[in-house]
Coordinates of C-alpha atoms (C1' of nucleotides) in Angstrom, one line a residue:
Chain A
X4 CA 29.7 0.2 4.0
X5 CA 31.9 2.8 2.5
X6 CA 31.3 6.4 2.7
X7 CA 29.8 7.0 -0.7
X8 CA 26.7 5.0 -1.7
X9 CA 26.2 4.1 1.9
X10 CA 22.8 2.7 2.7
X11 CA 20.8 3.2 -0.5
X12 CA 17.6 2.9 1.6
X13 CA 18.5 5.9 3.6
X14 CA 19.4 7.8 0.5
X15 CA 16.1 7.0 -1.1
X16 CA 14.2 8.1 2.0
X17 CA 16.1 11.4 2.0
X18 CA 15.4 11.9 -1.6
X19 CA 11.7 11.4 -1.0
X20 CA 11.7 13.5 2.1
X21 CA 13.2 16.3 0.2
X22 CA 10.5 15.9 -2.4
X23 CA 7.8 16.1 0.2
X24 CA 9.3 19.2 1.7
X25 CA 9.6 20.9 -1.6
X26 CA 5.9 20.4 -2.1
X27 CA 5.0 21.9 1.2
X28 CA 4.3 18.6 3.0
X29 CA 5.5 18.0 6.5
X30 CA 8.0 15.4 7.4
X31 CA 6.7 13.1 10.0
X32 CA 7.8 9.8 11.4
X33 CA 5.0 7.8 9.9
X34 CA 5.8 9.2 6.5
X35 CA 9.5 8.3 6.9
X36 CA 8.4 4.8 8.1
X37 CA 6.2 4.2 5.0
X38 CA 8.9 5.4 2.6
X39 CA 11.6 3.5 4.4
X40 CA 9.5 0.3 4.1
X41 CA 8.8 0.9 0.4
X42 CA 12.5 1.5 -0.2
X43 CA 13.4 -1.7 1.5
X44 CA 10.6 -3.8 0.0
X45 CA 11.3 -6.3 -2.6
X46 CA 8.5 -6.9 -5.0
X47 CA 5.2 -5.1 -4.8
X48 CA 3.7 -5.0 -1.3
X49 CA 0.0 -4.4 -0.7
X50 CA -1.2 -1.9 1.8
X51 CA -1.7 -4.7 4.3
X52 CA 1.9 -5.9 3.8
X53 CA 3.2 -2.4 4.1
X54 CA 1.3 -1.8 7.3
X55 CA 2.5 -5.1 8.8
X56 CA 6.1 -4.2 7.9
X57 CA 5.8 -0.7 9.3
X58 CA 4.2 -2.0 12.5
X59 CA 7.2 -4.2 13.2
X60 CA 9.5 -1.2 13.4
X61 CA 7.1 1.6 14.4
X62 CA 4.5 -0.1 16.5
X63 CA 1.3 1.9 17.1
X64 CA 1.1 3.3 13.6
X65 CA -2.4 3.2 12.4
X66 CA -3.6 1.5 9.2
X67 CA -5.4 4.7 8.2
X68 CA -2.2 6.6 8.3
X69 CA -0.7 4.1 5.9
X70 CA -3.5 4.7 3.4
X71 CA -3.3 8.4 3.7
X72 CA 0.4 8.5 3.4
X73 CA 0.4 6.3 0.3
X74 CA -2.3 8.6 -1.1
X75 CA -0.1 11.6 -0.5
X76 CA 3.0 10.0 -2.0
X77 CA 1.0 8.9 -5.0
X78 CA -0.2 12.4 -5.6
X79 CA 3.4 13.5 -5.7
X80 CA 4.2 10.7 -8.1
X81 CA 6.7 9.2 -5.7
X82 CA 4.7 6.1 -5.4
X83 CA 3.1 4.0 -8.2
X84 CA 0.4 1.4 -7.8
X85 CA -0.8 -1.6 -9.8
X86 CA -4.2 -3.1 -9.7
X87 CA -4.0 -6.8 -9.2
X88 CA -6.8 -9.3 -9.7
X89 CA -7.3 -9.0 -5.9
X90 CA -6.0 -5.9 -4.2
X91 CA -3.6 -3.1 -5.1
X92 CA 0.2 -3.1 -4.8
X93 CA 2.4 -0.1 -4.2
X94 CA 6.0 0.6 -5.0
X95 CA 8.3 3.5 -5.2
X96 CA 8.3 5.1 -8.7
X97 CA 11.5 4.6 -10.7
X98 CA 13.9 7.1 -9.2
X99 CA 15.4 7.8 -12.6
X100 CA 12.1 8.7 -14.0
X101 CA 11.1 11.0 -11.1
X102 CA 7.6 11.8 -12.3
X103 CA 8.3 11.1 -15.9
X104 CA 6.1 8.1 -15.7
X105 CA 8.5 5.4 -16.9
X106 CA 6.7 2.6 -15.1
X107 CA 7.2 -1.0 -16.0
X108 CA 4.6 -3.6 -16.8
X109 CA 3.5 -6.2 -14.3
X110 CA 2.2 -9.7 -14.4
X111 CA 0.7 -11.6 -11.5
X112 CA 0.6 -15.3 -11.0
X113 CA -3.0 -16.2 -10.1
X114 CA -1.8 -19.2 -8.1
X115 CA 1.0 -17.9 -5.9
X116 CA 0.1 -14.3 -6.2
X117 CA 3.6 -13.3 -6.9
X118 CA 4.2 -10.2 -9.1
X119 CA 6.9 -10.2 -11.7
X120 CA 8.2 -7.2 -13.6
X121 CA 8.2 -7.2 -17.3
X122 CA 10.2 -5.1 -19.8
X123 CA 8.4 -1.8 -20.4
X124 CA 7.9 -2.3 -24.1
X125 CA 6.4 -5.7 -24.1
X126 CA 2.9 -4.4 -24.8
X127 CA 4.0 -1.8 -27.4
X128 CA 2.8 -3.9 -30.3
X129 CA -0.6 -4.4 -28.7
X130 CA -0.8 -0.8 -27.8
X131 CA -0.2 0.3 -31.4
X132 CA -2.7 -2.3 -32.6
X133 CA -5.4 -1.1 -30.2
X134 CA -4.8 2.5 -31.0
X135 CA -5.2 1.8 -34.7
X136 CA -8.2 -0.6 -34.6
X137 CA -10.2 0.6 -31.6
X138 CA -8.8 4.1 -30.8
X139 CA -8.1 2.7 -27.4
X140 CA -5.2 4.3 -25.6
X141 CA -3.7 1.3 -23.7
X142 CA -2.0 2.1 -20.4
X143 CA 0.1 -0.9 -20.0
X144 CA 1.3 -0.3 -16.5
X145 CA -2.0 0.3 -14.7
X146 CA -3.2 -3.3 -14.4
X147 CA -1.2 -6.4 -14.0
X148 CA -1.5 -9.2 -16.6
X149 CA -2.7 -12.5 -15.2
X150 CA -1.5 -16.0 -15.6
X151 CA 0.7 -18.7 -14.1
X152 CA 4.3 -18.3 -13.3
X153 CA 6.9 -20.8 -14.3
X154 CA 6.8 -22.6 -11.0
X155 CA 3.1 -22.8 -10.6
X156 CA 2.6 -23.8 -14.2
X157 CA 4.9 -26.7 -13.7
X158 CA 3.4 -27.8 -10.4
X159 CA -0.3 -27.2 -11.0
Chain B
X7 CA -40.7 -12.3 -35.3
X8 CA -40.8 -15.2 -37.6
X9 CA -40.8 -18.8 -36.4
X10 CA -37.2 -19.6 -36.8
X11 CA -34.7 -17.5 -34.9
X12 CA -37.5 -16.0 -32.8
X13 CA -36.3 -14.3 -29.6
X14 CA -32.7 -15.1 -29.3
X15 CA -32.8 -14.3 -25.6
X16 CA -35.4 -17.0 -25.0
X17 CA -33.3 -19.4 -27.0
X18 CA -30.3 -18.6 -25.0
X19 CA -32.2 -19.1 -21.7
X20 CA -33.5 -22.4 -22.9
X21 CA -30.0 -23.5 -23.9
X22 CA -28.6 -22.7 -20.5
X23 CA -31.6 -24.2 -18.7
X24 CA -31.0 -27.4 -20.6
X25 CA -27.4 -27.3 -19.6
X26 CA -28.3 -26.8 -16.0
X27 CA -30.8 -29.7 -16.1
X28 CA -28.2 -32.0 -17.7
X29 CA -25.9 -31.4 -14.8
X30 CA -28.5 -32.2 -12.2
X31 CA -29.4 -28.7 -11.2
X32 CA -32.9 -27.6 -10.7
X33 CA -34.6 -25.0 -12.8
X34 CA -35.9 -22.2 -10.7
X35 CA -37.3 -18.8 -11.4
X36 CA -34.3 -16.9 -9.9
X37 CA -32.0 -18.9 -12.2
X38 CA -34.1 -18.1 -15.2
X39 CA -34.1 -14.5 -14.1
X40 CA -30.4 -14.2 -13.9
X41 CA -29.7 -16.0 -17.2
X42 CA -32.4 -14.0 -18.9
X43 CA -30.8 -10.8 -17.6
X44 CA -27.3 -11.9 -18.7
X45 CA -28.7 -12.9 -22.1
X46 CA -30.3 -9.5 -22.5
X47 CA -27.3 -7.5 -21.1
X48 CA -25.2 -5.5 -23.4
X49 CA -21.7 -5.2 -22.2
X50 CA -20.4 -6.7 -19.0
X51 CA -22.6 -6.1 -16.0
X52 CA -21.4 -6.3 -12.4
X53 CA -23.3 -8.2 -9.7
X54 CA -24.8 -4.9 -8.7
X55 CA -26.1 -4.2 -12.2
X56 CA -27.4 -7.7 -12.6
X57 CA -29.2 -7.6 -9.3
X58 CA -30.8 -4.2 -10.2
X59 CA -31.9 -5.5 -13.6
X60 CA -33.3 -8.7 -12.1
X61 CA -35.1 -6.7 -9.4
X62 CA -37.0 -4.8 -12.0
X63 CA -38.6 -7.8 -13.5
X64 CA -38.7 -10.2 -10.5
X65 CA -38.9 -8.1 -7.4
X66 CA -38.1 -9.7 -4.2
X67 CA -35.2 -11.7 -5.4
X68 CA -32.4 -11.6 -2.9
X69 CA -28.9 -10.4 -3.6
X70 CA -27.4 -13.5 -2.1
X71 CA -29.3 -15.5 -4.6
X72 CA -27.7 -13.6 -7.5
X73 CA -24.3 -14.3 -6.1
X74 CA -25.1 -18.0 -5.6
X75 CA -26.6 -18.3 -9.0
X76 CA -23.6 -16.7 -10.7
X77 CA -21.4 -19.0 -8.8
X78 CA -23.3 -22.0 -10.0
X79 CA -23.4 -20.9 -13.6
X80 CA -19.7 -20.2 -13.4
X81 CA -19.0 -23.7 -12.2
X82 CA -20.8 -25.0 -15.2
X83 CA -18.8 -22.7 -17.5
X84 CA -21.9 -21.0 -18.6
X85 CA -20.8 -17.7 -17.2
X86 CA -17.4 -16.0 -17.4
X87 CA -16.1 -13.2 -15.3
X88 CA -13.4 -10.5 -15.8
X89 CA -11.6 -8.7 -13.1
X90 CA -11.7 -5.0 -13.7
X91 CA -9.6 -2.4 -12.0
X92 CA -12.5 -2.0 -9.6
X93 CA -15.0 -4.8 -9.3
X94 CA -15.8 -7.9 -11.3
X95 CA -18.0 -8.2 -14.4
X96 CA -20.0 -11.2 -15.5
X97 CA -21.2 -12.3 -18.9
X98 CA -22.4 -15.5 -20.6
X99 CA -19.7 -17.5 -22.1
X100 CA -19.5 -17.6 -25.8
X101 CA -22.3 -20.0 -26.9
X102 CA -20.2 -21.5 -29.7
X103 CA -17.4 -22.4 -27.3
X104 CA -19.8 -24.0 -24.7
X105 CA -17.2 -24.9 -22.1
X106 CA -14.3 -24.9 -24.5
X107 CA -13.0 -21.8 -22.9
X108 CA -12.9 -19.5 -26.0
X109 CA -13.2 -16.3 -24.0
X110 CA -12.3 -13.0 -25.5
X111 CA -10.0 -10.4 -24.2
X112 CA -11.3 -7.3 -22.4
X113 CA -10.2 -3.8 -22.0
X114 CA -11.7 -1.2 -19.7
X115 CA -11.6 2.5 -20.0
X116 CA -10.4 3.9 -16.7
X117 CA -12.4 7.1 -17.2
X118 CA -15.9 6.0 -18.3
X119 CA -15.5 2.4 -17.0
X120 CA -16.9 1.0 -20.2
X121 CA -15.6 -2.4 -21.2
X122 CA -14.8 -3.3 -24.7
X123 CA -14.3 -6.7 -26.2
X124 CA -11.1 -7.4 -28.2
X125 CA -10.3 -10.1 -30.7
X126 CA -9.2 -13.2 -28.9
X127 CA -5.8 -13.4 -30.4
X128 CA -4.6 -9.9 -29.7
X129 CA -2.3 -11.0 -26.9
X130 CA -1.0 -14.1 -28.7
X131 CA 2.3 -12.4 -29.5
X132 CA 2.8 -11.3 -25.9
X133 CA 1.8 -14.7 -24.6
X134 CA 4.4 -16.4 -26.7
X135 CA 7.0 -13.9 -25.7
X136 CA 6.3 -14.3 -22.0
X137 CA 6.3 -18.0 -22.3
X138 CA 9.7 -18.0 -23.9
X139 CA 11.4 -15.4 -21.8
X140 CA 9.8 -15.8 -18.4
X141 CA 8.1 -19.1 -18.5
X142 CA 4.9 -17.2 -17.6
X143 CA 1.7 -18.7 -18.9
X144 CA -0.4 -15.7 -19.7
X145 CA -4.1 -16.1 -19.4
X146 CA -5.3 -13.2 -21.5
X147 CA -9.0 -13.2 -20.6
X148 CA -8.8 -13.2 -16.8
X149 CA -8.0 -9.5 -16.3
X150 CA -9.1 -6.5 -18.4
X151 CA -6.5 -4.3 -19.9
X152 CA -6.7 -0.7 -18.9
X153 CA -6.5 2.5 -20.8
X154 CA -8.7 5.2 -22.3
X155 CA -11.3 4.6 -24.9
X156 CA -11.6 6.7 -28.0
X157 CA -14.1 9.0 -26.6
X158 CA -12.4 9.7 -23.3
X159 CA -9.0 10.0 -24.9
X160 CA -10.3 12.7 -27.1
X161 CA -12.3 14.6 -24.4
X162 CA -9.9 14.2 -21.5
Chain C
dT29 C1' -49.3 -37.2 -4.9
dT30 C1' -45.5 -38.0 -1.9
dG31 C1' -40.9 -37.4 -0.4
dC32 C1' -36.2 -36.3 -0.9
dT33 C1' -33.0 -32.9 -1.5
dG34 C1' -31.3 -28.9 -3.8
dT35 C1' -32.5 -23.8 -3.5
dT36 C1' -34.1 -19.6 -1.7
dG37 C1' -34.8 -15.9 1.5
dC38 C1' -33.4 -13.7 5.4
dG39 C1' -30.5 -12.1 9.1
dA40 C1' -26.2 -11.6 10.6
dA41 C1' -21.4 -11.7 10.4
dG42 C1' -17.0 -11.0 8.1
dG43 C1' -13.5 -8.4 5.6
dG44 C1' -11.6 -4.4 3.4
dG45 C1' -11.5 0.2 2.9
dT46 C1' -13.0 5.1 4.0
dT47 C1' -14.5 9.1 6.7
dG48 C1' -15.1 12.6 10.7
dC49 C1' -13.3 14.4 14.5
dA50 C1' -10.4 15.9 18.2
dG51 C1' -5.7 15.9 20.0
dG52 C1' -0.9 16.5 18.8
dA53 C1' 3.2 17.9 16.4
dA54 C1' 5.9 20.3 12.4
dG55 C1' 7.7 24.3 11.0
dG56 C1' 7.1 29.5 10.1
dC57 C1' 7.4 33.7 12.4
dG58 C1' 8.0 37.0 15.8
Chain D
dC15 C1' 13.6 30.5 21.9
dG16 C1' 8.8 30.0 22.1
dC17 C1' 4.2 30.8 20.2
dC18 C1' 0.7 29.8 16.8
dT19 C1' -1.2 28.2 12.8
dT20 C1' -2.0 24.4 10.0
dC21 C1' -1.4 20.0 8.7
dC22 C1' -1.1 15.2 10.2
dT23 C1' -2.2 11.3 13.1
dG24 C1' -4.8 8.0 15.9
dC25 C1' -9.1 6.3 16.9
dA26 C1' -13.5 4.7 16.2
dA27 C1' -17.5 4.5 13.7
dC28 C1' -19.2 3.6 9.4
dC29 C1' -20.1 1.8 4.7
dC30 C1' -20.0 -1.4 1.0
dC31 C1' -19.6 -5.9 -0.8
dT32 C1' -19.6 -10.7 -0.1
dT33 C1' -20.4 -14.9 2.4
dC34 C1' -22.5 -18.0 6.0
dG35 C1' -26.1 -20.6 8.8
dC36 C1' -30.5 -21.8 9.2
dA37 C1' -35.4 -22.7 8.4
dA38 C1' -38.9 -22.8 4.9
dC39 C1' -39.9 -23.7 0.2
dA40 C1' -40.2 -25.9 -4.2
dG41 C1' -38.2 -29.0 -8.2
dC42 C1' -38.5 -33.2 -9.9
dA43 C1' -38.4 -38.3 -9.7
dA44 C1' -40.9 -42.3 -8.4

DNA sequence: TTGCTGTTGCGAAGGGGTTGCAGGAAGGCG
DNA sequence: CGCCTTCCTGCAACCCCTTCGCAACAGCAA
């Protein structure tokens, strides 16, 4: 609660807002709301979860608006998405990489649906192998790997 | 066209039919139709493609039936599916593995949507690594990897 | 051949996401 | 400061894919 570094969420929102403005987009409350929610979010919320979260603080905001806002933010590279076995999850792009595309790799538990982040280089070996043998340019961050997390593997 | 090895498609259909019968399921024309289509299919058709293909030879077959048939075949382990970035693809399980679960790994080109098969062990290293570091039990065959195939990587 | 029971076809409903349109607000400009 | 243009939002209808309920049909065993 000191002066510097105060409220990282607000700082993130301002950063994104500035980015929007620079690219000729208008700053509206719904957009702030979505960015704010993403900045606060832990993990990788789906559109549905984002909308629910937004609705708690800014009631009346329409689901359509969430979709369109995410689309706009994605075009700017501010937001990244991952395809899960069911649905798509969104999260703010790594601030440091600001458009450089330093995403991380994701894995999703098919039982509890939780998403975990993996070190970025974990698929490097496979990527090289695929490039050499198949000429396939793997994009490791676009789709989540599937499996069972520690907890679910133990229980189930 | 000799006596032995004649029409591998028919042979596959008969094998699956026998499997169905063994498990107390009835042999119907729609089921033969779906299996036949899958046996003929190159690649990894979606429900839509399967239905279209079936409709050409057995007009009047309802889409619902395709879904239900695939579901039945999947329960028997005769059919496997992969989640793609958009949609789900079905294919006959590896005959040799007949229920043993020896699936292969898939990768999908995000540009041309083609699916390519990869050697089963290509993710073994990653699987071991994830198991050790995260306790995550990777299931390599359940979701397709994403990237660009040789052709699209060159063109685009 | 007869009868039981699993399957099919159909219509309708459900869920998720997208699109078109008219009103409303952001922000540039006078 | 206030107007005006343009973009954005809210709403509702729509579309696509999948599943469900029900009545009729057809395997297959006896």
